[in-house]
mmCIF file of C-alpha atoms and ligand atoms in Angstrom:
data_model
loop_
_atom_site.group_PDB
_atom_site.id
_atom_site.type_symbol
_atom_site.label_atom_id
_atom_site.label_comp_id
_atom_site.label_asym_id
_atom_site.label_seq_id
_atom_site.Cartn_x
_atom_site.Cartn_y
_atom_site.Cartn_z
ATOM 1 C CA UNK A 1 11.817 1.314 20.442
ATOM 2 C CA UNK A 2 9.959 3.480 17.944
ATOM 3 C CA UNK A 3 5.974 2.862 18.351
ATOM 4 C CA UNK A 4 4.439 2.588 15.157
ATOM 5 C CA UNK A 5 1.684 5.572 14.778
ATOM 6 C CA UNK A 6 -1.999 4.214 13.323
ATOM 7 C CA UNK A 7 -3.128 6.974 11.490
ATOM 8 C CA UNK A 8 -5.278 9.631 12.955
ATOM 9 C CA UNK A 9 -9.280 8.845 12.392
ATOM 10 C CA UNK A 10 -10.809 12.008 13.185
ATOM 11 C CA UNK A 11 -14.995 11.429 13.198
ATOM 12 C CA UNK A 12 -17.129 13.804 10.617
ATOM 13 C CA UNK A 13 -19.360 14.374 13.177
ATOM 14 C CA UNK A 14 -16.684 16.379 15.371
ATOM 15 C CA UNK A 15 -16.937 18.890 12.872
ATOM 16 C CA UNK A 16 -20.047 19.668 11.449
ATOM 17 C CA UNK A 17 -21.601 20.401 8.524
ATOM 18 C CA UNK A 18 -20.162 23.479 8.695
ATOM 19 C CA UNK A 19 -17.074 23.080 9.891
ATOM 20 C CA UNK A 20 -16.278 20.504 7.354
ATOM 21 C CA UNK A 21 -16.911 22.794 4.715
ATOM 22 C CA UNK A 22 -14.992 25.510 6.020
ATOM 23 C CA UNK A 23 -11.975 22.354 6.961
ATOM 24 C CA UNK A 24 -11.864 21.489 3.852
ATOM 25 C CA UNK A 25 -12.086 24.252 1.740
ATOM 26 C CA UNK A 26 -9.616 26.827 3.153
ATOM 27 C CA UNK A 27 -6.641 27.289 1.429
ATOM 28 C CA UNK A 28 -8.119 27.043 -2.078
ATOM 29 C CA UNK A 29 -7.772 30.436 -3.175
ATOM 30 C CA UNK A 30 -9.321 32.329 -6.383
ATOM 31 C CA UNK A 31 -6.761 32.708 -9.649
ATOM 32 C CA UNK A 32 -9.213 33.993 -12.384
ATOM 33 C CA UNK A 33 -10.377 37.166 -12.571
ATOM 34 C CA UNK A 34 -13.731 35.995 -13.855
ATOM 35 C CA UNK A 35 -13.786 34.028 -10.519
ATOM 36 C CA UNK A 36 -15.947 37.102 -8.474
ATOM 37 C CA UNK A 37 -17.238 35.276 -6.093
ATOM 38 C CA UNK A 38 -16.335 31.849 -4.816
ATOM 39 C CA UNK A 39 -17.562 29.534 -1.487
ATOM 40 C CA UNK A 40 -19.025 31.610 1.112
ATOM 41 C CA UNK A 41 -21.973 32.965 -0.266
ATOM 42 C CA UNK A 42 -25.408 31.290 -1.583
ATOM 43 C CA UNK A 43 -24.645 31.451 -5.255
ATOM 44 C CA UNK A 44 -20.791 31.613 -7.108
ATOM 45 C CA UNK A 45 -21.047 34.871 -9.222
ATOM 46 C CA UNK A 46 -19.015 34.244 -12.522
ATOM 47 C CA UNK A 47 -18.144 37.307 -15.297
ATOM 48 C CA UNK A 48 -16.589 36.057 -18.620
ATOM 49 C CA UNK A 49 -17.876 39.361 -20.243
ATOM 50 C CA UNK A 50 -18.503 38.933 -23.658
ATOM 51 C CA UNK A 51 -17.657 35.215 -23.908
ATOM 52 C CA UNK A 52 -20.203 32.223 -24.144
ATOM 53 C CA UNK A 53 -20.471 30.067 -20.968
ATOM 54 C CA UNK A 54 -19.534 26.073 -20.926
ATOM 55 C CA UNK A 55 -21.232 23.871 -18.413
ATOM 56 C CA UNK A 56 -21.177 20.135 -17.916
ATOM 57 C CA UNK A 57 -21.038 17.972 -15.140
ATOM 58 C CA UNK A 58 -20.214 14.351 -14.322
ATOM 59 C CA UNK A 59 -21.327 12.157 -11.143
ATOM 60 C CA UNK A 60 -19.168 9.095 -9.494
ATOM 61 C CA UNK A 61 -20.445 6.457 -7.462
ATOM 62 C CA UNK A 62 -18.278 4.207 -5.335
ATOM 63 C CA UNK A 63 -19.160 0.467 -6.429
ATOM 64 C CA UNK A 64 -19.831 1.910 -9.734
ATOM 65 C CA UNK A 65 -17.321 4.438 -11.314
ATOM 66 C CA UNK A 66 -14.688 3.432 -8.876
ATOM 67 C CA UNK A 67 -13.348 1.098 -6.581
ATOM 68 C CA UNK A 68 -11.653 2.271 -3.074
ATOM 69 C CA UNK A 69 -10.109 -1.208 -2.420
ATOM 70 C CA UNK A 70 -6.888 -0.013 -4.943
ATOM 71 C CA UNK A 71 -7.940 4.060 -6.089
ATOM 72 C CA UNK A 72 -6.447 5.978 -3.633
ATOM 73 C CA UNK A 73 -8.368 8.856 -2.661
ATOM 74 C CA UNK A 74 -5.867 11.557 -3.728
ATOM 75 C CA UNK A 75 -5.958 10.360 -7.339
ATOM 76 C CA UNK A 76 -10.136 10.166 -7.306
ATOM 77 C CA UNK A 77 -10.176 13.636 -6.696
ATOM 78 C CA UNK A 78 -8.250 15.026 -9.479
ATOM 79 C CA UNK A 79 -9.483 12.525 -11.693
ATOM 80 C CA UNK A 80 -13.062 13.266 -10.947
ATOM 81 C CA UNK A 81 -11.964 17.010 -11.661
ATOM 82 C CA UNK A 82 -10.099 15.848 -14.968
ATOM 83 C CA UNK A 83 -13.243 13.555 -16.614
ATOM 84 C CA UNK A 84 -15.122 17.260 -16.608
ATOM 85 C CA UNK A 85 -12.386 19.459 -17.430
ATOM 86 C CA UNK A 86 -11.916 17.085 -20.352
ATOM 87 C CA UNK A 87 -15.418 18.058 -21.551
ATOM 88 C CA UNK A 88 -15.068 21.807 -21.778
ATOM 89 C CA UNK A 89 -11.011 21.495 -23.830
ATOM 90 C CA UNK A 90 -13.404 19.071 -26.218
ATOM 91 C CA UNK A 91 -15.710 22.153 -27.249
ATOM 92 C CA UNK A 92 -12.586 23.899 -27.763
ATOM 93 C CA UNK A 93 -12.904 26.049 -24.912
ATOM 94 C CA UNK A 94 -11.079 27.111 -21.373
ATOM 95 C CA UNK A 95 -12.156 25.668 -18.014
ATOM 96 C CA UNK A 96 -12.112 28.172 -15.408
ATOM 97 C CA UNK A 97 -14.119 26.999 -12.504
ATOM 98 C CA UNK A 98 -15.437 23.952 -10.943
ATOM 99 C CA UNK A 99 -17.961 22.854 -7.957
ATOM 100 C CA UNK A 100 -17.721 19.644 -6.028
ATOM 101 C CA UNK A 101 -20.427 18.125 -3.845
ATOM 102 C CA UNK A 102 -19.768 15.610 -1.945
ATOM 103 C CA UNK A 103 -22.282 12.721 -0.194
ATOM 104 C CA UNK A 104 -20.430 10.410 2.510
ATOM 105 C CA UNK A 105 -21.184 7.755 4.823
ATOM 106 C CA UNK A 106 -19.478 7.808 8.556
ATOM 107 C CA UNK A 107 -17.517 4.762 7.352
ATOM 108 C CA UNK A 108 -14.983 7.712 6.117
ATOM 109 C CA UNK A 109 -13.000 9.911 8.656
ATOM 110 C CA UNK A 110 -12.203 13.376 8.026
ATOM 111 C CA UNK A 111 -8.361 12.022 6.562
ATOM 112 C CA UNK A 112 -10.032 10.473 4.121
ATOM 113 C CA UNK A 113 -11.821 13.406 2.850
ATOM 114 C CA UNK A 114 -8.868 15.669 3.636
ATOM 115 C CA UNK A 115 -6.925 13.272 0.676
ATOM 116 C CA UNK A 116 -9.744 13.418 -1.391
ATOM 117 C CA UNK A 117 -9.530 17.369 -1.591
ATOM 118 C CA UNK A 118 -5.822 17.137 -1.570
ATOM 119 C CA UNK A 119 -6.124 15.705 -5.578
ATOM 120 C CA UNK A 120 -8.867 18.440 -6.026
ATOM 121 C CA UNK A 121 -6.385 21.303 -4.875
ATOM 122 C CA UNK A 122 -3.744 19.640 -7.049
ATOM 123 C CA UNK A 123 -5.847 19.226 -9.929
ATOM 124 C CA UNK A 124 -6.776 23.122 -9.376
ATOM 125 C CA UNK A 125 -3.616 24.543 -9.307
ATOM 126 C CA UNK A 126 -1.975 22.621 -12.270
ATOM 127 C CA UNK A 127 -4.979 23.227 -14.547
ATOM 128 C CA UNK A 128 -5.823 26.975 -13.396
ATOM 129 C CA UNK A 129 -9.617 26.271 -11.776
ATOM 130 C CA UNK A 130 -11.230 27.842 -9.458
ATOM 131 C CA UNK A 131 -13.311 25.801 -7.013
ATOM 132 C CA UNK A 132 -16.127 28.054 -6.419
ATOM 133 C CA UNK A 133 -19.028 25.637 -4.565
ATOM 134 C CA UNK A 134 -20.339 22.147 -3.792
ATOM 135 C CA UNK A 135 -22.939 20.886 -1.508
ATOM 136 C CA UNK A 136 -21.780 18.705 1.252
ATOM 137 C CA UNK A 137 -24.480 15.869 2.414
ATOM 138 C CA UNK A 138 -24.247 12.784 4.202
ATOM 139 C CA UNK A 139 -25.101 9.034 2.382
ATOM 140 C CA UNK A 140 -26.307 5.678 3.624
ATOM 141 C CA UNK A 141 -23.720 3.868 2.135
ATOM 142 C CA UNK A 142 -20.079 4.723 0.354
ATOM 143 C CA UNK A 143 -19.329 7.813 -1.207
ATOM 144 C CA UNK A 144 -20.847 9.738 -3.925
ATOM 145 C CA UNK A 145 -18.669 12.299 -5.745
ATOM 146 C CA UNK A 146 -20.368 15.397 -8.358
ATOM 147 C CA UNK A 147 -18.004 17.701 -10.570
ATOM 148 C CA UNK A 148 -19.462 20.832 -12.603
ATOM 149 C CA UNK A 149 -16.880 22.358 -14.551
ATOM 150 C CA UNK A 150 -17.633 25.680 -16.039
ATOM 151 C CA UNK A 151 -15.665 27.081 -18.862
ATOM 152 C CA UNK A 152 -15.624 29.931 -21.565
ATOM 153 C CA UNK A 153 -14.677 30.363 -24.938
ATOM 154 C CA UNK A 154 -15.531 33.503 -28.158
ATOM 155 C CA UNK A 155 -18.679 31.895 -29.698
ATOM 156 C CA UNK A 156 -16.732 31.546 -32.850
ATOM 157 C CA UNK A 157 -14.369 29.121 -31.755
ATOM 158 C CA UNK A 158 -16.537 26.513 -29.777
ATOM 159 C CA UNK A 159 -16.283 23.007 -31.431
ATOM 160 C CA UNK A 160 -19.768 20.866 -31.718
ATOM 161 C CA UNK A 161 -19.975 16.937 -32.137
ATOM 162 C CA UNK A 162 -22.486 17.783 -35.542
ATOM 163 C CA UNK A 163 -19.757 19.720 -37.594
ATOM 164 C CA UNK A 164 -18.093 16.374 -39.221
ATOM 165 C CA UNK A 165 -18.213 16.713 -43.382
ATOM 166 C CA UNK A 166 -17.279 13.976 -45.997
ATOM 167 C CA UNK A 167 -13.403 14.130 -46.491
ATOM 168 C CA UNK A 168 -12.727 15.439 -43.246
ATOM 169 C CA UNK A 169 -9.858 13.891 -41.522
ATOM 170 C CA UNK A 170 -10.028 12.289 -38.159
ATOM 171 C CA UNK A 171 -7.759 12.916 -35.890
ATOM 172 C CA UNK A 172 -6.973 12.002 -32.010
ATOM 173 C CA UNK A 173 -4.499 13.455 -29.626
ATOM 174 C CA UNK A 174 -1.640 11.196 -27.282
ATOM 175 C CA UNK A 175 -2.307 7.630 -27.600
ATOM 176 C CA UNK A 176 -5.580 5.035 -26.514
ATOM 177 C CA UNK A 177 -5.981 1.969 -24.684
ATOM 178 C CA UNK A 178 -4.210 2.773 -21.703
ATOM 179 C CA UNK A 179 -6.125 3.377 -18.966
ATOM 180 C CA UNK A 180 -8.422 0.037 -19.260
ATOM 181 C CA UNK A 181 -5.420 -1.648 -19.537
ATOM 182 C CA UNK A 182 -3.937 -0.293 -16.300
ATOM 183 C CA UNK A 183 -7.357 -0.902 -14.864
ATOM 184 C CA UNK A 184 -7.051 -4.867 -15.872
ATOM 185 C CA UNK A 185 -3.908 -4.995 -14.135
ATOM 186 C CA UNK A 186 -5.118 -3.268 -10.845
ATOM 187 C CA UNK A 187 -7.843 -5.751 -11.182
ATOM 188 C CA UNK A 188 -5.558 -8.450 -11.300
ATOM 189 C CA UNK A 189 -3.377 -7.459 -8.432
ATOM 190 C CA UNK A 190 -6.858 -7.326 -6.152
ATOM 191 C CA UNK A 191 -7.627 -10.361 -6.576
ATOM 192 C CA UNK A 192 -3.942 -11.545 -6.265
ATOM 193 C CA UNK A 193 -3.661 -9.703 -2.679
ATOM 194 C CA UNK A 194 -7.338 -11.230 -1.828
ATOM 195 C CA UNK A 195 -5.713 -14.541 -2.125
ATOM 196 C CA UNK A 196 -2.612 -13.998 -0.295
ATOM 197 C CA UNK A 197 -2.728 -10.252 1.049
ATOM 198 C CA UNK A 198 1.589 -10.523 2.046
ATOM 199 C CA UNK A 199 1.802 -10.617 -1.756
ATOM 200 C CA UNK A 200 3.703 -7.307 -2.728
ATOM 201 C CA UNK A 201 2.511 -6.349 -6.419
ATOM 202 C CA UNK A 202 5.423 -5.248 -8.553
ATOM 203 C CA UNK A 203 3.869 -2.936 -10.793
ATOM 204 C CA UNK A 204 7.481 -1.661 -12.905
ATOM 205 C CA UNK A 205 6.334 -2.696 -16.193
ATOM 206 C CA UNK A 206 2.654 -1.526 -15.999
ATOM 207 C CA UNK A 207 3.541 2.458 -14.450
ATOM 208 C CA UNK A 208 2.678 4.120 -17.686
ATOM 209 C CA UNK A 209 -0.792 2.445 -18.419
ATOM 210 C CA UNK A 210 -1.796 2.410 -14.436
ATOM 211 C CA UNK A 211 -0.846 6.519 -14.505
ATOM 212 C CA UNK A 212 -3.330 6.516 -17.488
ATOM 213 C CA UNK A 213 -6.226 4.545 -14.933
ATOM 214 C CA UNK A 214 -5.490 6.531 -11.788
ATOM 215 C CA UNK A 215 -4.151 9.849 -12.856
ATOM 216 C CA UNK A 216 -5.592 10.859 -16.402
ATOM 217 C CA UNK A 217 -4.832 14.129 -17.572
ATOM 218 C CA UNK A 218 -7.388 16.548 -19.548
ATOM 219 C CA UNK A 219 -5.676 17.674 -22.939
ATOM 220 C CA UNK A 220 -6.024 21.130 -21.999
ATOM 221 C CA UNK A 221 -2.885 22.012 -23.981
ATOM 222 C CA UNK A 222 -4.657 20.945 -27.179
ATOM 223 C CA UNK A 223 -7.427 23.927 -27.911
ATOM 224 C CA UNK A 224 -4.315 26.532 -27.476
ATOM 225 C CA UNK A 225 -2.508 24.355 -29.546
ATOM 226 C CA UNK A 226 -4.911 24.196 -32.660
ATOM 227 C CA UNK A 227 -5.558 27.929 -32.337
ATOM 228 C CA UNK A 228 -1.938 28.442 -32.791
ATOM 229 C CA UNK A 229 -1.626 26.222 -35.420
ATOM 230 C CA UNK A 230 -4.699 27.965 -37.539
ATOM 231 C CA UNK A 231 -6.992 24.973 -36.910
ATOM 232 C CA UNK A 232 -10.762 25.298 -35.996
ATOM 233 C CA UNK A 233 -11.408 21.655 -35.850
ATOM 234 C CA UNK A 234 -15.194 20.888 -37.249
ATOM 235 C CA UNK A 235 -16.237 18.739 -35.040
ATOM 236 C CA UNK A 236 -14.615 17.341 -31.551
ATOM 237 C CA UNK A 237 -15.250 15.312 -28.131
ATOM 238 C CA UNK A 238 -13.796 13.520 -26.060
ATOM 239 C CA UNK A 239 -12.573 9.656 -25.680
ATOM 240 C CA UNK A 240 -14.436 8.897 -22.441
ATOM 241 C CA UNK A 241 -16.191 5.924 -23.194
ATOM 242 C CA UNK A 242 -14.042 4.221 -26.119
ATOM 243 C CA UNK A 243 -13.092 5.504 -29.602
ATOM 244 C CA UNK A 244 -15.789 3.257 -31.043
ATOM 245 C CA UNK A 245 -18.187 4.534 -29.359
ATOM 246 C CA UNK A 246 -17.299 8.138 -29.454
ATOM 247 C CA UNK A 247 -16.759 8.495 -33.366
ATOM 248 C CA UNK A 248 -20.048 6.784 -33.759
ATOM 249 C CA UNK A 249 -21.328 9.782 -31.626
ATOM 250 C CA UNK A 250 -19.917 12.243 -33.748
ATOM 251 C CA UNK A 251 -21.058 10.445 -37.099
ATOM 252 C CA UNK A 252 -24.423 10.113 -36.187
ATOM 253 C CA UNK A 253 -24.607 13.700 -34.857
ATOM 254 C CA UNK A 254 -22.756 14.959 -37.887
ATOM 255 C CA UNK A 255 -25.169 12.631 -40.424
ATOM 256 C CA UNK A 256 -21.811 11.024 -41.804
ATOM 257 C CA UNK A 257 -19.387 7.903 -41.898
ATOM 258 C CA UNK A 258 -16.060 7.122 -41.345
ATOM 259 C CA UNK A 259 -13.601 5.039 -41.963
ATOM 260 C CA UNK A 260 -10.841 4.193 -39.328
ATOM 261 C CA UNK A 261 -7.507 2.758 -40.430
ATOM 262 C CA UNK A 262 -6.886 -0.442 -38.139
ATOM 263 C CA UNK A 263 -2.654 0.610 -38.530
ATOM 264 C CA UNK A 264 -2.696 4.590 -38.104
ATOM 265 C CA UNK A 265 -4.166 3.687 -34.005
ATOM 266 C CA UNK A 266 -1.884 5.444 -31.938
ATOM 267 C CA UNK A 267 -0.962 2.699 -29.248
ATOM 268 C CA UNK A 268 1.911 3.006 -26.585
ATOM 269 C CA UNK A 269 4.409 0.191 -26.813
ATOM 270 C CA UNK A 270 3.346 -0.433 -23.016
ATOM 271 C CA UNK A 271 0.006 -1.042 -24.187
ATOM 272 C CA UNK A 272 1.379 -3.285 -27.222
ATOM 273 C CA UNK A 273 3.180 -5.602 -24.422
ATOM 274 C CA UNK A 274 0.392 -5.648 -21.771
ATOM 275 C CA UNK A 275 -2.098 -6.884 -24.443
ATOM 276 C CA UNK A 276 0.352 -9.732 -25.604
ATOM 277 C CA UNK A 277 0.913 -10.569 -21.638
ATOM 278 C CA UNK A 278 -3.167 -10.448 -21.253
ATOM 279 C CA UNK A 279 -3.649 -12.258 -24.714
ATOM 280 C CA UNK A 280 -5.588 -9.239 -26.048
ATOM 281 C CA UNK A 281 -6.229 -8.022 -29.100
ATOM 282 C CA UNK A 282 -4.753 -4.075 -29.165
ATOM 283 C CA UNK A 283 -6.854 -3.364 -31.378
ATOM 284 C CA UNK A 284 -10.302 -4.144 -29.475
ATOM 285 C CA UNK A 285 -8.535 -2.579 -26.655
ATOM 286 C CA UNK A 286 -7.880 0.658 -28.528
ATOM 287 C CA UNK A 287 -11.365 0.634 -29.924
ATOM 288 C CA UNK A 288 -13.434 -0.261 -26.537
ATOM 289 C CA UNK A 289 -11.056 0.709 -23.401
ATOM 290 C CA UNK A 290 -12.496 4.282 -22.534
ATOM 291 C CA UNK A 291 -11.416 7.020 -19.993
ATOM 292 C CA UNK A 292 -8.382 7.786 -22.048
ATOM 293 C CA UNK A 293 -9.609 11.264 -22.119
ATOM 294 C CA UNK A 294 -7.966 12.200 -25.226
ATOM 295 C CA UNK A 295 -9.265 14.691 -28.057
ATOM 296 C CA UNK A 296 -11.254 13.172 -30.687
ATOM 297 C CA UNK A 297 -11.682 15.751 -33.808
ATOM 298 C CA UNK A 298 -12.210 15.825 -37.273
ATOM 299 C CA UNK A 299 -10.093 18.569 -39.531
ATOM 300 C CA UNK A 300 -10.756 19.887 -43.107
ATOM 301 C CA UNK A 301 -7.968 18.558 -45.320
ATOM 302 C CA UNK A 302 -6.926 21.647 -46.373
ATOM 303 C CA UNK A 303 -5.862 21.789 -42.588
ATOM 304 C CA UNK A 304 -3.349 18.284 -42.993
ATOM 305 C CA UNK A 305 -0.612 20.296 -43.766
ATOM 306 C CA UNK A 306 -0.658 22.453 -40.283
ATOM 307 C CA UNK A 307 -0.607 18.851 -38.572
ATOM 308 C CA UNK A 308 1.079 16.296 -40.459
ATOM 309 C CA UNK A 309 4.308 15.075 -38.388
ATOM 310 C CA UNK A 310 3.065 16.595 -34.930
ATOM 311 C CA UNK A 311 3.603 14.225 -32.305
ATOM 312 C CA UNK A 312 0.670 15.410 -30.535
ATOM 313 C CA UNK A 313 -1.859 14.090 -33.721
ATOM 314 C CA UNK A 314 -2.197 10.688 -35.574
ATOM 315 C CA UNK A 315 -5.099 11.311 -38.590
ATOM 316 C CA UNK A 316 -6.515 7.853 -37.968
ATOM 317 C CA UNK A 317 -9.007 7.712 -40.736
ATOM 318 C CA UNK A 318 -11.297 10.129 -42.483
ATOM 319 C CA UNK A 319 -15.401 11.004 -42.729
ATOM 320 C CA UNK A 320 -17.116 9.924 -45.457
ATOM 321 C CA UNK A 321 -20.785 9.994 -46.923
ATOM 322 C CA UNK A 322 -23.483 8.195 -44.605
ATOM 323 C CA UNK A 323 -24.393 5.764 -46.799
ATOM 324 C CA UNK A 324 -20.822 4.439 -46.736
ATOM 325 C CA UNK A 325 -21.166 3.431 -43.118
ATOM 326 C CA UNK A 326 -18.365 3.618 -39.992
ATOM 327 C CA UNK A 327 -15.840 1.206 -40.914
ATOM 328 C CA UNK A 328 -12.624 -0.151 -39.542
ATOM 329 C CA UNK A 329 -10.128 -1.127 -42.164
ATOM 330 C CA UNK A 330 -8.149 -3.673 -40.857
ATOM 331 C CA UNK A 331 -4.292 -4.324 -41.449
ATOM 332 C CA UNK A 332 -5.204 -6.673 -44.319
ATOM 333 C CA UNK A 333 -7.344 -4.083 -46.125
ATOM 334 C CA UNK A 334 -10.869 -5.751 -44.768
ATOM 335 C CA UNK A 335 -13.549 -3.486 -43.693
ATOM 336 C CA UNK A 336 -15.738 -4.423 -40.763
ATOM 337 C CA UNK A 337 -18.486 -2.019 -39.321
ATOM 338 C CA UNK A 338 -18.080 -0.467 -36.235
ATOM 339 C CA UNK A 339 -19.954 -0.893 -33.316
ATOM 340 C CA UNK A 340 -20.197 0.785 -29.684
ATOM 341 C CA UNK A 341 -18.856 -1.259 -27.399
ATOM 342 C CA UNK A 342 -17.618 1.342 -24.816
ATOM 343 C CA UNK A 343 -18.548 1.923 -21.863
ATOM 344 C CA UNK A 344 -21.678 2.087 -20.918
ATOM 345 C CA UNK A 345 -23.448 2.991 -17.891
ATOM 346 C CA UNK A 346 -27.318 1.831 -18.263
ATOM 347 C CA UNK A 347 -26.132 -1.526 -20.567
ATOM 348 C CA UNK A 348 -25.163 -5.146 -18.791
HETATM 349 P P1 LIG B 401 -26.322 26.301 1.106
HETATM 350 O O1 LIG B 401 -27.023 26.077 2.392
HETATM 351 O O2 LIG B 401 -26.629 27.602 0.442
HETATM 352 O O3 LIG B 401 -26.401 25.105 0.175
HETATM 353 P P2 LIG B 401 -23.870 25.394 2.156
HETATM 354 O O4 LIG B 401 -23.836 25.615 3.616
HETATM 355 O O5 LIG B 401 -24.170 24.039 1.645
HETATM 356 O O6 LIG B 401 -24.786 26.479 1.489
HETATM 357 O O7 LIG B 401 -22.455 25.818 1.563
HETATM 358 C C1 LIG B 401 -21.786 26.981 2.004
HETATM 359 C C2 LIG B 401 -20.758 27.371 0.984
HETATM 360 O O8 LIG B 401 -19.799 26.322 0.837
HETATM 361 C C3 LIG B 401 -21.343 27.563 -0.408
HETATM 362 O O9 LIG B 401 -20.598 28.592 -1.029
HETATM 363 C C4 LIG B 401 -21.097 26.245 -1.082
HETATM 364 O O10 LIG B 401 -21.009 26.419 -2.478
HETATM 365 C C5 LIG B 401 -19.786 25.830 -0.466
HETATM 366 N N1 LIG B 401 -19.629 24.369 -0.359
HETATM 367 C C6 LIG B 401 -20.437 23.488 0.291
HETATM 368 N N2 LIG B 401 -19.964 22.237 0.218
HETATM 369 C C7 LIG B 401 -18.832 22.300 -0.529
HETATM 370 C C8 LIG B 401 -17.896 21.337 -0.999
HETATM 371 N N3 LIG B 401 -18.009 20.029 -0.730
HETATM 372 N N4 LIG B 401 -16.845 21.767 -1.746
HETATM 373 C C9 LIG B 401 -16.728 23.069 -2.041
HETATM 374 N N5 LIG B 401 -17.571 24.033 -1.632
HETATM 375 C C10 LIG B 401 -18.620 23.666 -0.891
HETATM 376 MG MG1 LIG B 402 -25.613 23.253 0.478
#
């Protein structure tokens, strides 16, 4: 008779401070050669000789930015690394390093922390970032999770949100709506399994949109991508918290408008089917589901050419004066203004 093995629940406190750190930590190994000095001393010591730094940081709260009960903690790990990357491709730059600190109750073994840095390692190696530091800390209750990425880029070719100009065209990478989708049907299948918990989800027709929830991927193809093609996009961010919300950012930052073209919305067919099953309007969902983490930019139209056809790019819309307002023009040809309905964290 074969036994069936519980898993191994090795206590944080067997290990130390320390010892954790060291645990879970070794094996991650520098690639870039601005990476001079990683974990191990009291300060990372970075050298992108004459190119400008990038800096920005994100912080995730169990209860609040994610839910253990159906994220497993592999995929929170490169995700959490992915929202930040995200933020250094949208000023057009490269991410090279990142540190993680960590804050966890003794509710979580060391496995659990161990899969956890298992997604950060992946997320490292496919994306070419160093991890270089963190702070490890204990919390009261759940688990608290802090990216910084760092990143570098020529000063000349770092993208701001304020560079928008009437005419521009607006443009956004891959396809939206996805990932708040997938995170309605994970929803769903909770509180399915909290009714009847020998109820096996079949998930077939929801993989792409769920991928988009639990394993996002930074566009970090995109910056090479423009420079090859001769772009310098004029103004760019990324779709964290909902397209509506995020090309109001870049409007008001920018002083300008915009109008958005209801039919040029680059949905994925998956997304077109979910909303019909979930009697939603693709549309809204496309506007207002965030953590797509796609690129959000604007383009001079002398640049259309360079981009028209790529199946990277839809041009969605284009800038106008700010007197003209940010507008969606629907399917019919009606304008309605647009307003941020993203995500928010300080709003409800
Ligand atoms: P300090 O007392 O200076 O804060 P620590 O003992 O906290 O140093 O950390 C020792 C080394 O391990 C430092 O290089 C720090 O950046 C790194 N480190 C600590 N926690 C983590 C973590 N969770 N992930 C990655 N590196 C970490
Ligand atoms: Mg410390």
């Amino acid at each position: 008779m074969i036994e069936e093995k519980a898993p191994t629940r090795t206590s944080l406190a067997e290990l130390g401070e320390f010892g954790l750190i060291k645990h879970l930590t070794e094996g991650f190994e520098l690639k870039n050669p601005s990476s001079r000095k990683g974990i191990g001393d009291d300060a990372a010591v970075i050298d992108f000789k004459g190119e400008k730094t990038l800096v920005s940081t994100d912080l995730l709260i169990e209860g609040v930015h994610f839910d253990l009960s159906y994220v497993p903690l592999k995929h929170l790990g490169y995700k959490a690394v992915m929202v930040n990357l995200s933020d250094i491709y949208a000023m057009n730059a490269s991410a090279s390093q990142i540190t993680v600190s960590i804050a966890v109750s003794n509710r979580f073994p060391l496995e659990a922390l161990e899969e956890l840095y298992a997604g950060i390692r992946l997320a490292c190696e496919i994306y070419n970032v160093d991890l270089v530091g963190g702070d490890t800390t204990s919390s009261t209750r759940g688990l608290i999770i802090s990216v910084t990425a760092i990143g570098h880029a020529p000063e000349k070719k770092i993208v701001y949100r304020n560079g928008a100009k009437p005419n521009d065209l607006i443009v956004v990478s891959g396809d939206i709506g996805g990932a708040y989708l997938g995170l309605q049907v994970l929803e769903r299948e909770k509180a399915v399994f909290e009714v009847n918990p020998n109820m096996q989800p079949d998930l077939a027709d929801y993989t792409y949109i769920i991928e988009r929830q639990l394993k996002p991927e930074a566009r970090k193809d995109v910056p090479p991508m423009l420079s090859e093609l001769g772009i310098k996009p004029t103004a760019m961010m990324d779709i964290s918290d909902g397209l509506s919300s995020d090309i109001l950012h870049i409007c008001t930052q920018s002083g300008v408008g915009c109008r958005i073209y209801e039919e040029k919305l680059p949905l994925d067919p998956q997304v077109i089917s979910t909303c019909e099953e979930f009697n939603l309007d693709s549309t809204t969902i496309a506007l207002n589901g965030g953590e797509d983490y796609e690129l959000l930019f604007t383009i001079a139209q002398k640049d259309y050419d360079k981009i028209k056809g790529n199946p990277h790019f839809s041009v969605i819309g284009y800038i106008t004066e700010k007197n003209e307002g940010e507008m969606l023009i629907t399917r019919s040809g009606e304008p309605f203004k647009i307003i941020a309905k993203g995500w928010n964290a300080l709003k409800e």
